């Protein structure tokens, strides 16, 4: 991916389930920020009243229940990459704050008065037609152009039959890796508790771990 080594904003477009986050992670992994945090945020899953706090953090006493300062996702991603999935679901007031981050590289925590400087790459994703959202006034045109520096369209899997096997292999590998880790941990725990495990017991351990 030619865009990976740059700091350009990327907009990943595609239907739900097409692997947009995998694309974002691949870009991050091939970037100069790969050793820093990759923070993923599903904008559609955040309650409207909490979106600003989740993204930008809040100061102690900013609202009822804010017992201490809390860092938001942008600060947690500082130096790395933040992936904003379902970006089209952000309310307009949050879009304004996000635009400031892209333009000025700073924001204010909820309840704060001092700007917080930030160095983070933004990769956004959507399954919506953002141009249509701009036309009907539900998405800011200036934010759209800031995000759409390098658009990547991800076709649905039904149009990418060759990718299905590759994805299956990827997830099977992840499952096997997790299973192997659990097996080693289980054998270690049982050895520590019962002493060395006879060879015939390893198959039973593997079966039930």
PDB file of C-alpha atoms in Angstrom:
ATOM      1  CA  UNK A   1       0.000   0.000   0.000  1.00  0.00           C
ATOM      2  CA  UNK A   2       1.631   3.189  -1.211  1.00  0.00           C
ATOM      3  CA  UNK A   3      -0.324   5.314   1.269  1.00  0.00           C
ATOM      4  CA  UNK A   4       0.901   3.357   4.310  1.00  0.00           C
ATOM      5  CA  UNK A   5       4.262   5.125   4.863  1.00  0.00           C
ATOM      6  CA  UNK A   6       2.644   8.557   4.634  1.00  0.00           C
ATOM      7  CA  UNK A   7       0.649  10.368   7.305  1.00  0.00           C
ATOM      8  CA  UNK A   8      -2.277  11.038   4.978  1.00  0.00           C
ATOM      9  CA  UNK A   9      -5.801  10.495   6.249  1.00  0.00           C
ATOM     10  CA  UNK A  10      -7.470   7.470   4.699  1.00  0.00           C
ATOM     11  CA  UNK A  11     -11.176   6.799   4.154  1.00  0.00           C
ATOM     12  CA  UNK A  12     -12.046   3.104   3.788  1.00  0.00           C
ATOM     13  CA  UNK A  13     -15.392   2.587   2.088  1.00  0.00           C
ATOM     14  CA  UNK A  14     -17.322  -0.665   1.926  1.00  0.00           C
ATOM     15  CA  UNK A  15     -20.259  -2.711   3.116  1.00  0.00           C
ATOM     16  CA  UNK A  16     -20.417  -4.088   6.643  1.00  0.00           C
ATOM     17  CA  UNK A  17     -18.296  -7.208   6.956  1.00  0.00           C
ATOM     18  CA  UNK A  18     -15.887  -6.478   4.102  1.00  0.00           C
ATOM     19  CA  UNK A  19     -12.818  -6.230   6.337  1.00  0.00           C
ATOM     20  CA  UNK A  20     -12.389  -2.464   6.611  1.00  0.00           C
ATOM     21  CA  UNK A  21     -10.641  -2.722   9.975  1.00  0.00           C
ATOM     22  CA  UNK A  22      -8.229  -5.307   8.575  1.00  0.00           C
ATOM     23  CA  UNK A  23      -7.334  -2.780   5.866  1.00  0.00           C
ATOM     24  CA  UNK A  24      -6.764  -0.102   8.514  1.00  0.00           C
ATOM     25  CA  UNK A  25      -4.565  -2.425  10.589  1.00  0.00           C
ATOM     26  CA  UNK A  26      -2.540  -3.353   7.503  1.00  0.00           C
ATOM     27  CA  UNK A  27      -1.925   0.338   6.769  1.00  0.00           C
ATOM     28  CA  UNK A  28      -0.850   0.945  10.364  1.00  0.00           C
ATOM     29  CA  UNK A  29       1.441  -2.102  10.373  1.00  0.00           C
ATOM     30  CA  UNK A  30       3.248  -0.860   7.269  1.00  0.00           C
ATOM     31  CA  UNK A  31       3.550   2.722   8.498  1.00  0.00           C
ATOM     32  CA  UNK A  32       6.215   4.514  10.495  1.00  0.00           C
ATOM     33  CA  UNK A  33       3.793   4.405  13.441  1.00  0.00           C
ATOM     34  CA  UNK A  34       3.623   0.610  13.583  1.00  0.00           C
ATOM     35  CA  UNK A  35       5.382   0.424  16.955  1.00  0.00           C
ATOM     36  CA  UNK A  36       2.867   2.790  18.531  1.00  0.00           C
ATOM     37  CA  UNK A  37      -0.785   2.274  19.445  1.00  0.00           C
ATOM     38  CA  UNK A  38      -3.567   1.323  17.058  1.00  0.00           C
ATOM     39  CA  UNK A  39      -6.855   2.386  18.659  1.00  0.00           C
ATOM     40  CA  UNK A  40     -10.121   1.246  17.095  1.00  0.00           C
ATOM     41  CA  UNK A  41     -13.394   3.081  17.765  1.00  0.00           C
ATOM     42  CA  UNK A  42     -16.835   2.043  16.562  1.00  0.00           C
ATOM     43  CA  UNK A  43     -18.570   5.413  16.359  1.00  0.00           C
ATOM     44  CA  UNK A  44     -21.986   3.788  15.889  1.00  0.00           C
ATOM     45  CA  UNK A  45     -21.659   1.970  19.225  1.00  0.00           C
ATOM     46  CA  UNK A  46     -21.058   5.111  21.291  1.00  0.00           C
ATOM     47  CA  UNK A  47     -23.965   6.771  23.073  1.00  0.00           C
ATOM     48  CA  UNK A  48     -24.463  10.305  21.660  1.00  0.00           C
ATOM     49  CA  UNK A  49     -24.106  11.829  25.129  1.00  0.00           C
ATOM     50  CA  UNK A  50     -20.738  10.122  25.666  1.00  0.00           C
ATOM     51  CA  UNK A  51     -19.089  10.401  22.249  1.00  0.00           C
ATOM     52  CA  UNK A  52     -17.065  13.540  23.035  1.00  0.00           C
ATOM     53  CA  UNK A  53     -15.860  12.099  26.342  1.00  0.00           C
ATOM     54  CA  UNK A  54     -14.913   8.790  24.729  1.00  0.00           C
ATOM     55  CA  UNK A  55     -12.986  10.419  21.891  1.00  0.00           C
ATOM     56  CA  UNK A  56     -11.415  13.393  23.646  1.00  0.00           C
ATOM     57  CA  UNK A  57     -11.529  12.482  27.344  1.00  0.00           C
ATOM     58  CA  UNK A  58     -12.813  14.601  30.221  1.00  0.00           C
ATOM     59  CA  UNK A  59     -11.596  16.501  33.241  1.00  0.00           C
ATOM     60  CA  UNK A  60     -12.507  15.696  36.819  1.00  0.00           C
ATOM     61  CA  UNK A  61     -15.930  17.154  37.609  1.00  0.00           C
ATOM     62  CA  UNK A  62     -16.804  17.745  33.947  1.00  0.00           C
ATOM     63  CA  UNK A  63     -20.158  16.062  34.533  1.00  0.00           C
ATOM     64  CA  UNK A  64     -21.938  13.957  37.123  1.00  0.00           C
ATOM     65  CA  UNK A  65     -19.880  10.851  37.741  1.00  0.00           C
ATOM     66  CA  UNK A  66     -16.620  12.286  36.387  1.00  0.00           C
ATOM     67  CA  UNK A  67     -14.628  11.544  39.535  1.00  0.00           C
ATOM     68  CA  UNK A  68     -11.238  11.875  37.875  1.00  0.00           C
ATOM     69  CA  UNK A  69      -9.563  12.930  34.656  1.00  0.00           C
ATOM     70  CA  UNK A  70      -9.966  10.360  31.910  1.00  0.00           C
ATOM     71  CA  UNK A  71      -7.968  10.191  28.697  1.00  0.00           C
ATOM     72  CA  UNK A  72      -9.936   9.775  25.493  1.00  0.00           C
ATOM     73  CA  UNK A  73      -9.202   7.533  22.534  1.00  0.00           C
ATOM     74  CA  UNK A  74      -7.248  10.231  20.707  1.00  0.00           C
ATOM     75  CA  UNK A  75      -4.790  10.653  23.565  1.00  0.00           C
ATOM     76  CA  UNK A  76      -4.453   6.894  23.894  1.00  0.00           C
ATOM     77  CA  UNK A  77      -3.558   6.779  20.188  1.00  0.00           C
ATOM     78  CA  UNK A  78      -1.026   9.620  20.416  1.00  0.00           C
ATOM     79  CA  UNK A  79       1.950   8.858  18.202  1.00  0.00           C
ATOM     80  CA  UNK A  80       0.044   6.036  16.510  1.00  0.00           C
ATOM     81  CA  UNK A  81      -3.140   5.532  14.538  1.00  0.00           C
ATOM     82  CA  UNK A  82      -6.803   5.915  15.417  1.00  0.00           C
ATOM     83  CA  UNK A  83      -9.375   4.001  13.380  1.00  0.00           C
ATOM     84  CA  UNK A  84     -12.824   5.590  13.378  1.00  0.00           C
ATOM     85  CA  UNK A  85     -15.277   2.992  12.112  1.00  0.00           C
ATOM     86  CA  UNK A  86     -18.757   4.069  10.989  1.00  0.00           C
ATOM     87  CA  UNK A  87     -17.614   7.683  10.826  1.00  0.00           C
ATOM     88  CA  UNK A  88     -20.880   8.643   9.164  1.00  0.00           C
ATOM     89  CA  UNK A  89     -22.706   8.109  12.460  1.00  0.00           C
ATOM     90  CA  UNK A  90     -20.959  10.983  14.280  1.00  0.00           C
ATOM     91  CA  UNK A  91     -23.274  13.855  15.305  1.00  0.00           C
ATOM     92  CA  UNK A  92     -22.529  17.257  13.797  1.00  0.00           C
ATOM     93  CA  UNK A  93     -21.096  18.792  16.978  1.00  0.00           C
ATOM     94  CA  UNK A  94     -18.560  15.968  17.262  1.00  0.00           C
ATOM     95  CA  UNK A  95     -17.730  16.382  13.592  1.00  0.00           C
ATOM     96  CA  UNK A  96     -16.687  19.958  14.367  1.00  0.00           C
ATOM     97  CA  UNK A  97     -14.313  18.770  17.113  1.00  0.00           C
ATOM     98  CA  UNK A  98     -12.867  16.093  14.825  1.00  0.00           C
ATOM     99  CA  UNK A  99     -12.298  18.679  12.102  1.00  0.00           C
ATOM    100  CA  UNK A 100     -10.275  20.730  14.589  1.00  0.00           C
ATOM    101  CA  UNK A 101      -8.105  17.701  15.352  1.00  0.00           C
ATOM    102  CA  UNK A 102      -7.398  17.204  11.654  1.00  0.00           C
ATOM    103  CA  UNK A 103      -6.694  20.872  11.020  1.00  0.00           C
ATOM    104  CA  UNK A 104      -4.965  22.049  14.188  1.00  0.00           C
ATOM    105  CA  UNK A 105      -3.744  18.761  15.705  1.00  0.00           C
ATOM    106  CA  UNK A 106      -5.316  19.702  19.026  1.00  0.00           C
ATOM    107  CA  UNK A 107      -8.534  19.409  21.034  1.00  0.00           C
ATOM    108  CA  UNK A 108      -9.909  20.119  24.491  1.00  0.00           C
ATOM    109  CA  UNK A 109     -11.100  17.502  26.920  1.00  0.00           C
ATOM    110  CA  UNK A 110     -14.731  17.760  28.004  1.00  0.00           C
ATOM    111  CA  UNK A 111     -14.777  20.265  30.839  1.00  0.00           C
ATOM    112  CA  UNK A 112     -11.273  21.486  30.002  1.00  0.00           C
ATOM    113  CA  UNK A 113     -10.030  24.865  28.867  1.00  0.00           C
ATOM    114  CA  UNK A 114      -6.486  24.053  27.751  1.00  0.00           C
ATOM    115  CA  UNK A 115      -5.803  22.641  24.287  1.00  0.00           C
ATOM    116  CA  UNK A 116      -4.207  19.196  24.141  1.00  0.00           C
ATOM    117  CA  UNK A 117      -1.666  18.762  21.343  1.00  0.00           C
ATOM    118  CA  UNK A 118      -1.873  15.471  19.508  1.00  0.00           C
ATOM    119  CA  UNK A 119       0.118  13.577  16.880  1.00  0.00           C
ATOM    120  CA  UNK A 120      -2.090  10.871  15.465  1.00  0.00           C
ATOM    121  CA  UNK A 121      -2.978   9.466  12.077  1.00  0.00           C
ATOM    122  CA  UNK A 122      -6.686   9.160  11.331  1.00  0.00           C
ATOM    123  CA  UNK A 123      -8.120   6.298   9.305  1.00  0.00           C
ATOM    124  CA  UNK A 124     -11.891   6.399   8.976  1.00  0.00           C
ATOM    125  CA  UNK A 125     -14.341   3.892   7.554  1.00  0.00           C
ATOM    126  CA  UNK A 126     -17.960   3.950   6.501  1.00  0.00           C
ATOM    127  CA  UNK A 127     -20.622   1.829   4.860  1.00  0.00           C
ATOM    128  CA  UNK A 128     -22.624   4.954   4.020  1.00  0.00           C
ATOM    129  CA  UNK A 129     -22.572   7.210   0.984  1.00  0.00           C
ATOM    130  CA  UNK A 130     -20.901  10.223   2.600  1.00  0.00           C
ATOM    131  CA  UNK A 131     -21.324  12.382  -0.492  1.00  0.00           C
ATOM    132  CA  UNK A 132     -25.082  11.905  -0.163  1.00  0.00           C
ATOM    133  CA  UNK A 133     -24.804  12.672   3.578  1.00  0.00           C
ATOM    134  CA  UNK A 134     -22.982  15.898   2.719  1.00  0.00           C
ATOM    135  CA  UNK A 135     -25.724  16.782   0.242  1.00  0.00           C
ATOM    136  CA  UNK A 136     -28.497  16.260   2.804  1.00  0.00           C
ATOM    137  CA  UNK A 137     -26.635  18.153   5.535  1.00  0.00           C
ATOM    138  CA  UNK A 138     -25.901  15.299   7.951  1.00  0.00           C
ATOM    139  CA  UNK A 139     -22.146  15.281   7.297  1.00  0.00           C
ATOM    140  CA  UNK A 140     -19.888  18.309   7.109  1.00  0.00           C
ATOM    141  CA  UNK A 141     -18.326  18.835   3.663  1.00  0.00           C
ATOM    142  CA  UNK A 142     -15.069  20.222   5.107  1.00  0.00           C
ATOM    143  CA  UNK A 143     -14.656  17.132   7.304  1.00  0.00           C
ATOM    144  CA  UNK A 144     -15.427  14.852   4.371  1.00  0.00           C
ATOM    145  CA  UNK A 145     -12.680  16.413   2.262  1.00  0.00           C
ATOM    146  CA  UNK A 146     -10.223  16.235   5.154  1.00  0.00           C
ATOM    147  CA  UNK A 147     -10.915  12.523   5.624  1.00  0.00           C
ATOM    148  CA  UNK A 148     -11.152  11.627   1.955  1.00  0.00           C
ATOM    149  CA  UNK A 149      -7.505  12.415   1.162  1.00  0.00           C
ATOM    150  CA  UNK A 150      -6.874   8.826   0.117  1.00  0.00           C
ATOM    151  CA  UNK A 151     -10.069   6.789  -0.401  1.00  0.00           C
ATOM    152  CA  UNK A 152      -9.939   2.990  -0.512  1.00  0.00           C
ATOM    153  CA  UNK A 153     -12.981   1.064  -1.707  1.00  0.00           C
ATOM    154  CA  UNK A 154     -13.266  -2.465  -0.348  1.00  0.00           C
ATOM    155  CA  UNK A 155     -15.506  -4.662  -2.520  1.00  0.00           C
ATOM    156  CA  UNK A 156     -17.893  -7.083  -0.774  1.00  0.00           C
ATOM    157  CA  UNK A 157     -16.653 -10.641  -0.272  1.00  0.00           C
ATOM    158  CA  UNK A 158     -19.126 -11.958  -2.845  1.00  0.00           C
ATOM    159  CA  UNK A 159     -16.991 -10.146  -5.432  1.00  0.00           C
ATOM    160  CA  UNK A 160     -13.708 -11.377  -3.910  1.00  0.00           C
ATOM    161  CA  UNK A 161     -13.987 -15.143  -3.929  1.00  0.00           C
ATOM    162  CA  UNK A 162     -10.204 -15.560  -3.929  1.00  0.00           C
ATOM    163  CA  UNK A 163      -9.993 -13.641  -0.652  1.00  0.00           C
ATOM    164  CA  UNK A 164     -12.410 -15.919   1.206  1.00  0.00           C
ATOM    165  CA  UNK A 165      -9.885 -18.758   1.575  1.00  0.00           C
ATOM    166  CA  UNK A 166      -7.164 -16.306   2.625  1.00  0.00           C
ATOM    167  CA  UNK A 167      -9.427 -14.860   5.332  1.00  0.00           C
ATOM    168  CA  UNK A 168     -10.390 -18.318   6.543  1.00  0.00           C
ATOM    169  CA  UNK A 169      -6.721 -19.270   6.798  1.00  0.00           C
ATOM    170  CA  UNK A 170      -6.034 -16.048   8.723  1.00  0.00           C
ATOM    171  CA  UNK A 171      -8.759 -16.693  11.306  1.00  0.00           C
ATOM    172  CA  UNK A 172      -7.952 -20.407  11.618  1.00  0.00           C
ATOM    173  CA  UNK A 173      -4.329 -19.445  12.293  1.00  0.00           C
ATOM    174  CA  UNK A 174      -5.449 -17.015  15.010  1.00  0.00           C
ATOM    175  CA  UNK A 175      -7.673 -19.679  16.597  1.00  0.00           C
ATOM    176  CA  UNK A 176      -4.888 -22.270  16.536  1.00  0.00           C
ATOM    177  CA  UNK A 177      -2.429 -19.806  18.019  1.00  0.00           C
ATOM    178  CA  UNK A 178      -4.834 -19.074  20.872  1.00  0.00           C
ATOM    179  CA  UNK A 179      -5.520 -22.785  21.358  1.00  0.00           C
ATOM    180  CA  UNK A 180      -1.796 -23.597  21.487  1.00  0.00           C
ATOM    181  CA  UNK A 181      -1.255 -20.874  24.084  1.00  0.00           C
ATOM    182  CA  UNK A 182      -4.124 -22.220  26.198  1.00  0.00           C
ATOM    183  CA  UNK A 183      -2.742 -25.760  25.897  1.00  0.00           C
ATOM    184  CA  UNK A 184       0.735 -24.724  27.078  1.00  0.00           C
ATOM    185  CA  UNK A 185      -0.761 -22.793  29.984  1.00  0.00           C
ATOM    186  CA  UNK A 186      -2.973 -25.714  30.982  1.00  0.00           C
ATOM    187  CA  UNK A 187      -0.090 -28.204  30.874  1.00  0.00           C
ATOM    188  CA  UNK A 188       2.107 -25.848  32.896  1.00  0.00           C
ATOM    189  CA  UNK A 189      -0.586 -25.356  35.542  1.00  0.00           C
ATOM    190  CA  UNK A 190      -1.306 -29.060  35.840  1.00  0.00           C
ATOM    191  CA  UNK A 191       2.399 -29.915  36.005  1.00  0.00           C
ATOM    192  CA  UNK A 192       2.917 -27.418  38.801  1.00  0.00           C
ATOM    193  CA  UNK A 193      -0.015 -28.819  40.739  1.00  0.00           C
ATOM    194  CA  UNK A 194       0.231 -32.569  40.118  1.00  0.00           C
ATOM    195  CA  UNK A 195       3.881 -32.964  39.078  1.00  0.00           C
ATOM    196  CA  UNK A 196       5.046 -34.212  35.664  1.00  0.00           C
ATOM    197  CA  UNK A 197       2.201 -35.325  33.416  1.00  0.00           C
ATOM    198  CA  UNK A 198       2.470 -38.850  31.932  1.00  0.00           C
ATOM    199  CA  UNK A 199       2.616 -38.889  28.143  1.00  0.00           C
ATOM    200  CA  UNK A 200      -0.848 -40.434  27.786  1.00  0.00           C
ATOM    201  CA  UNK A 201      -2.328 -37.505  29.699  1.00  0.00           C
ATOM    202  CA  UNK A 202      -1.252 -34.923  27.107  1.00  0.00           C
ATOM    203  CA  UNK A 203      -4.004 -35.949  24.711  1.00  0.00           C
ATOM    204  CA  UNK A 204      -6.578 -35.585  27.478  1.00  0.00           C
ATOM    205  CA  UNK A 205      -5.186 -32.205  28.445  1.00  0.00           C
ATOM    206  CA  UNK A 206      -5.370 -31.053  24.830  1.00  0.00           C
ATOM    207  CA  UNK A 207      -8.944 -32.293  24.582  1.00  0.00           C
ATOM    208  CA  UNK A 208     -10.260 -30.452  27.627  1.00  0.00           C
ATOM    209  CA  UNK A 209      -8.138 -27.306  27.874  1.00  0.00           C
TER     210      UNK A 209
END
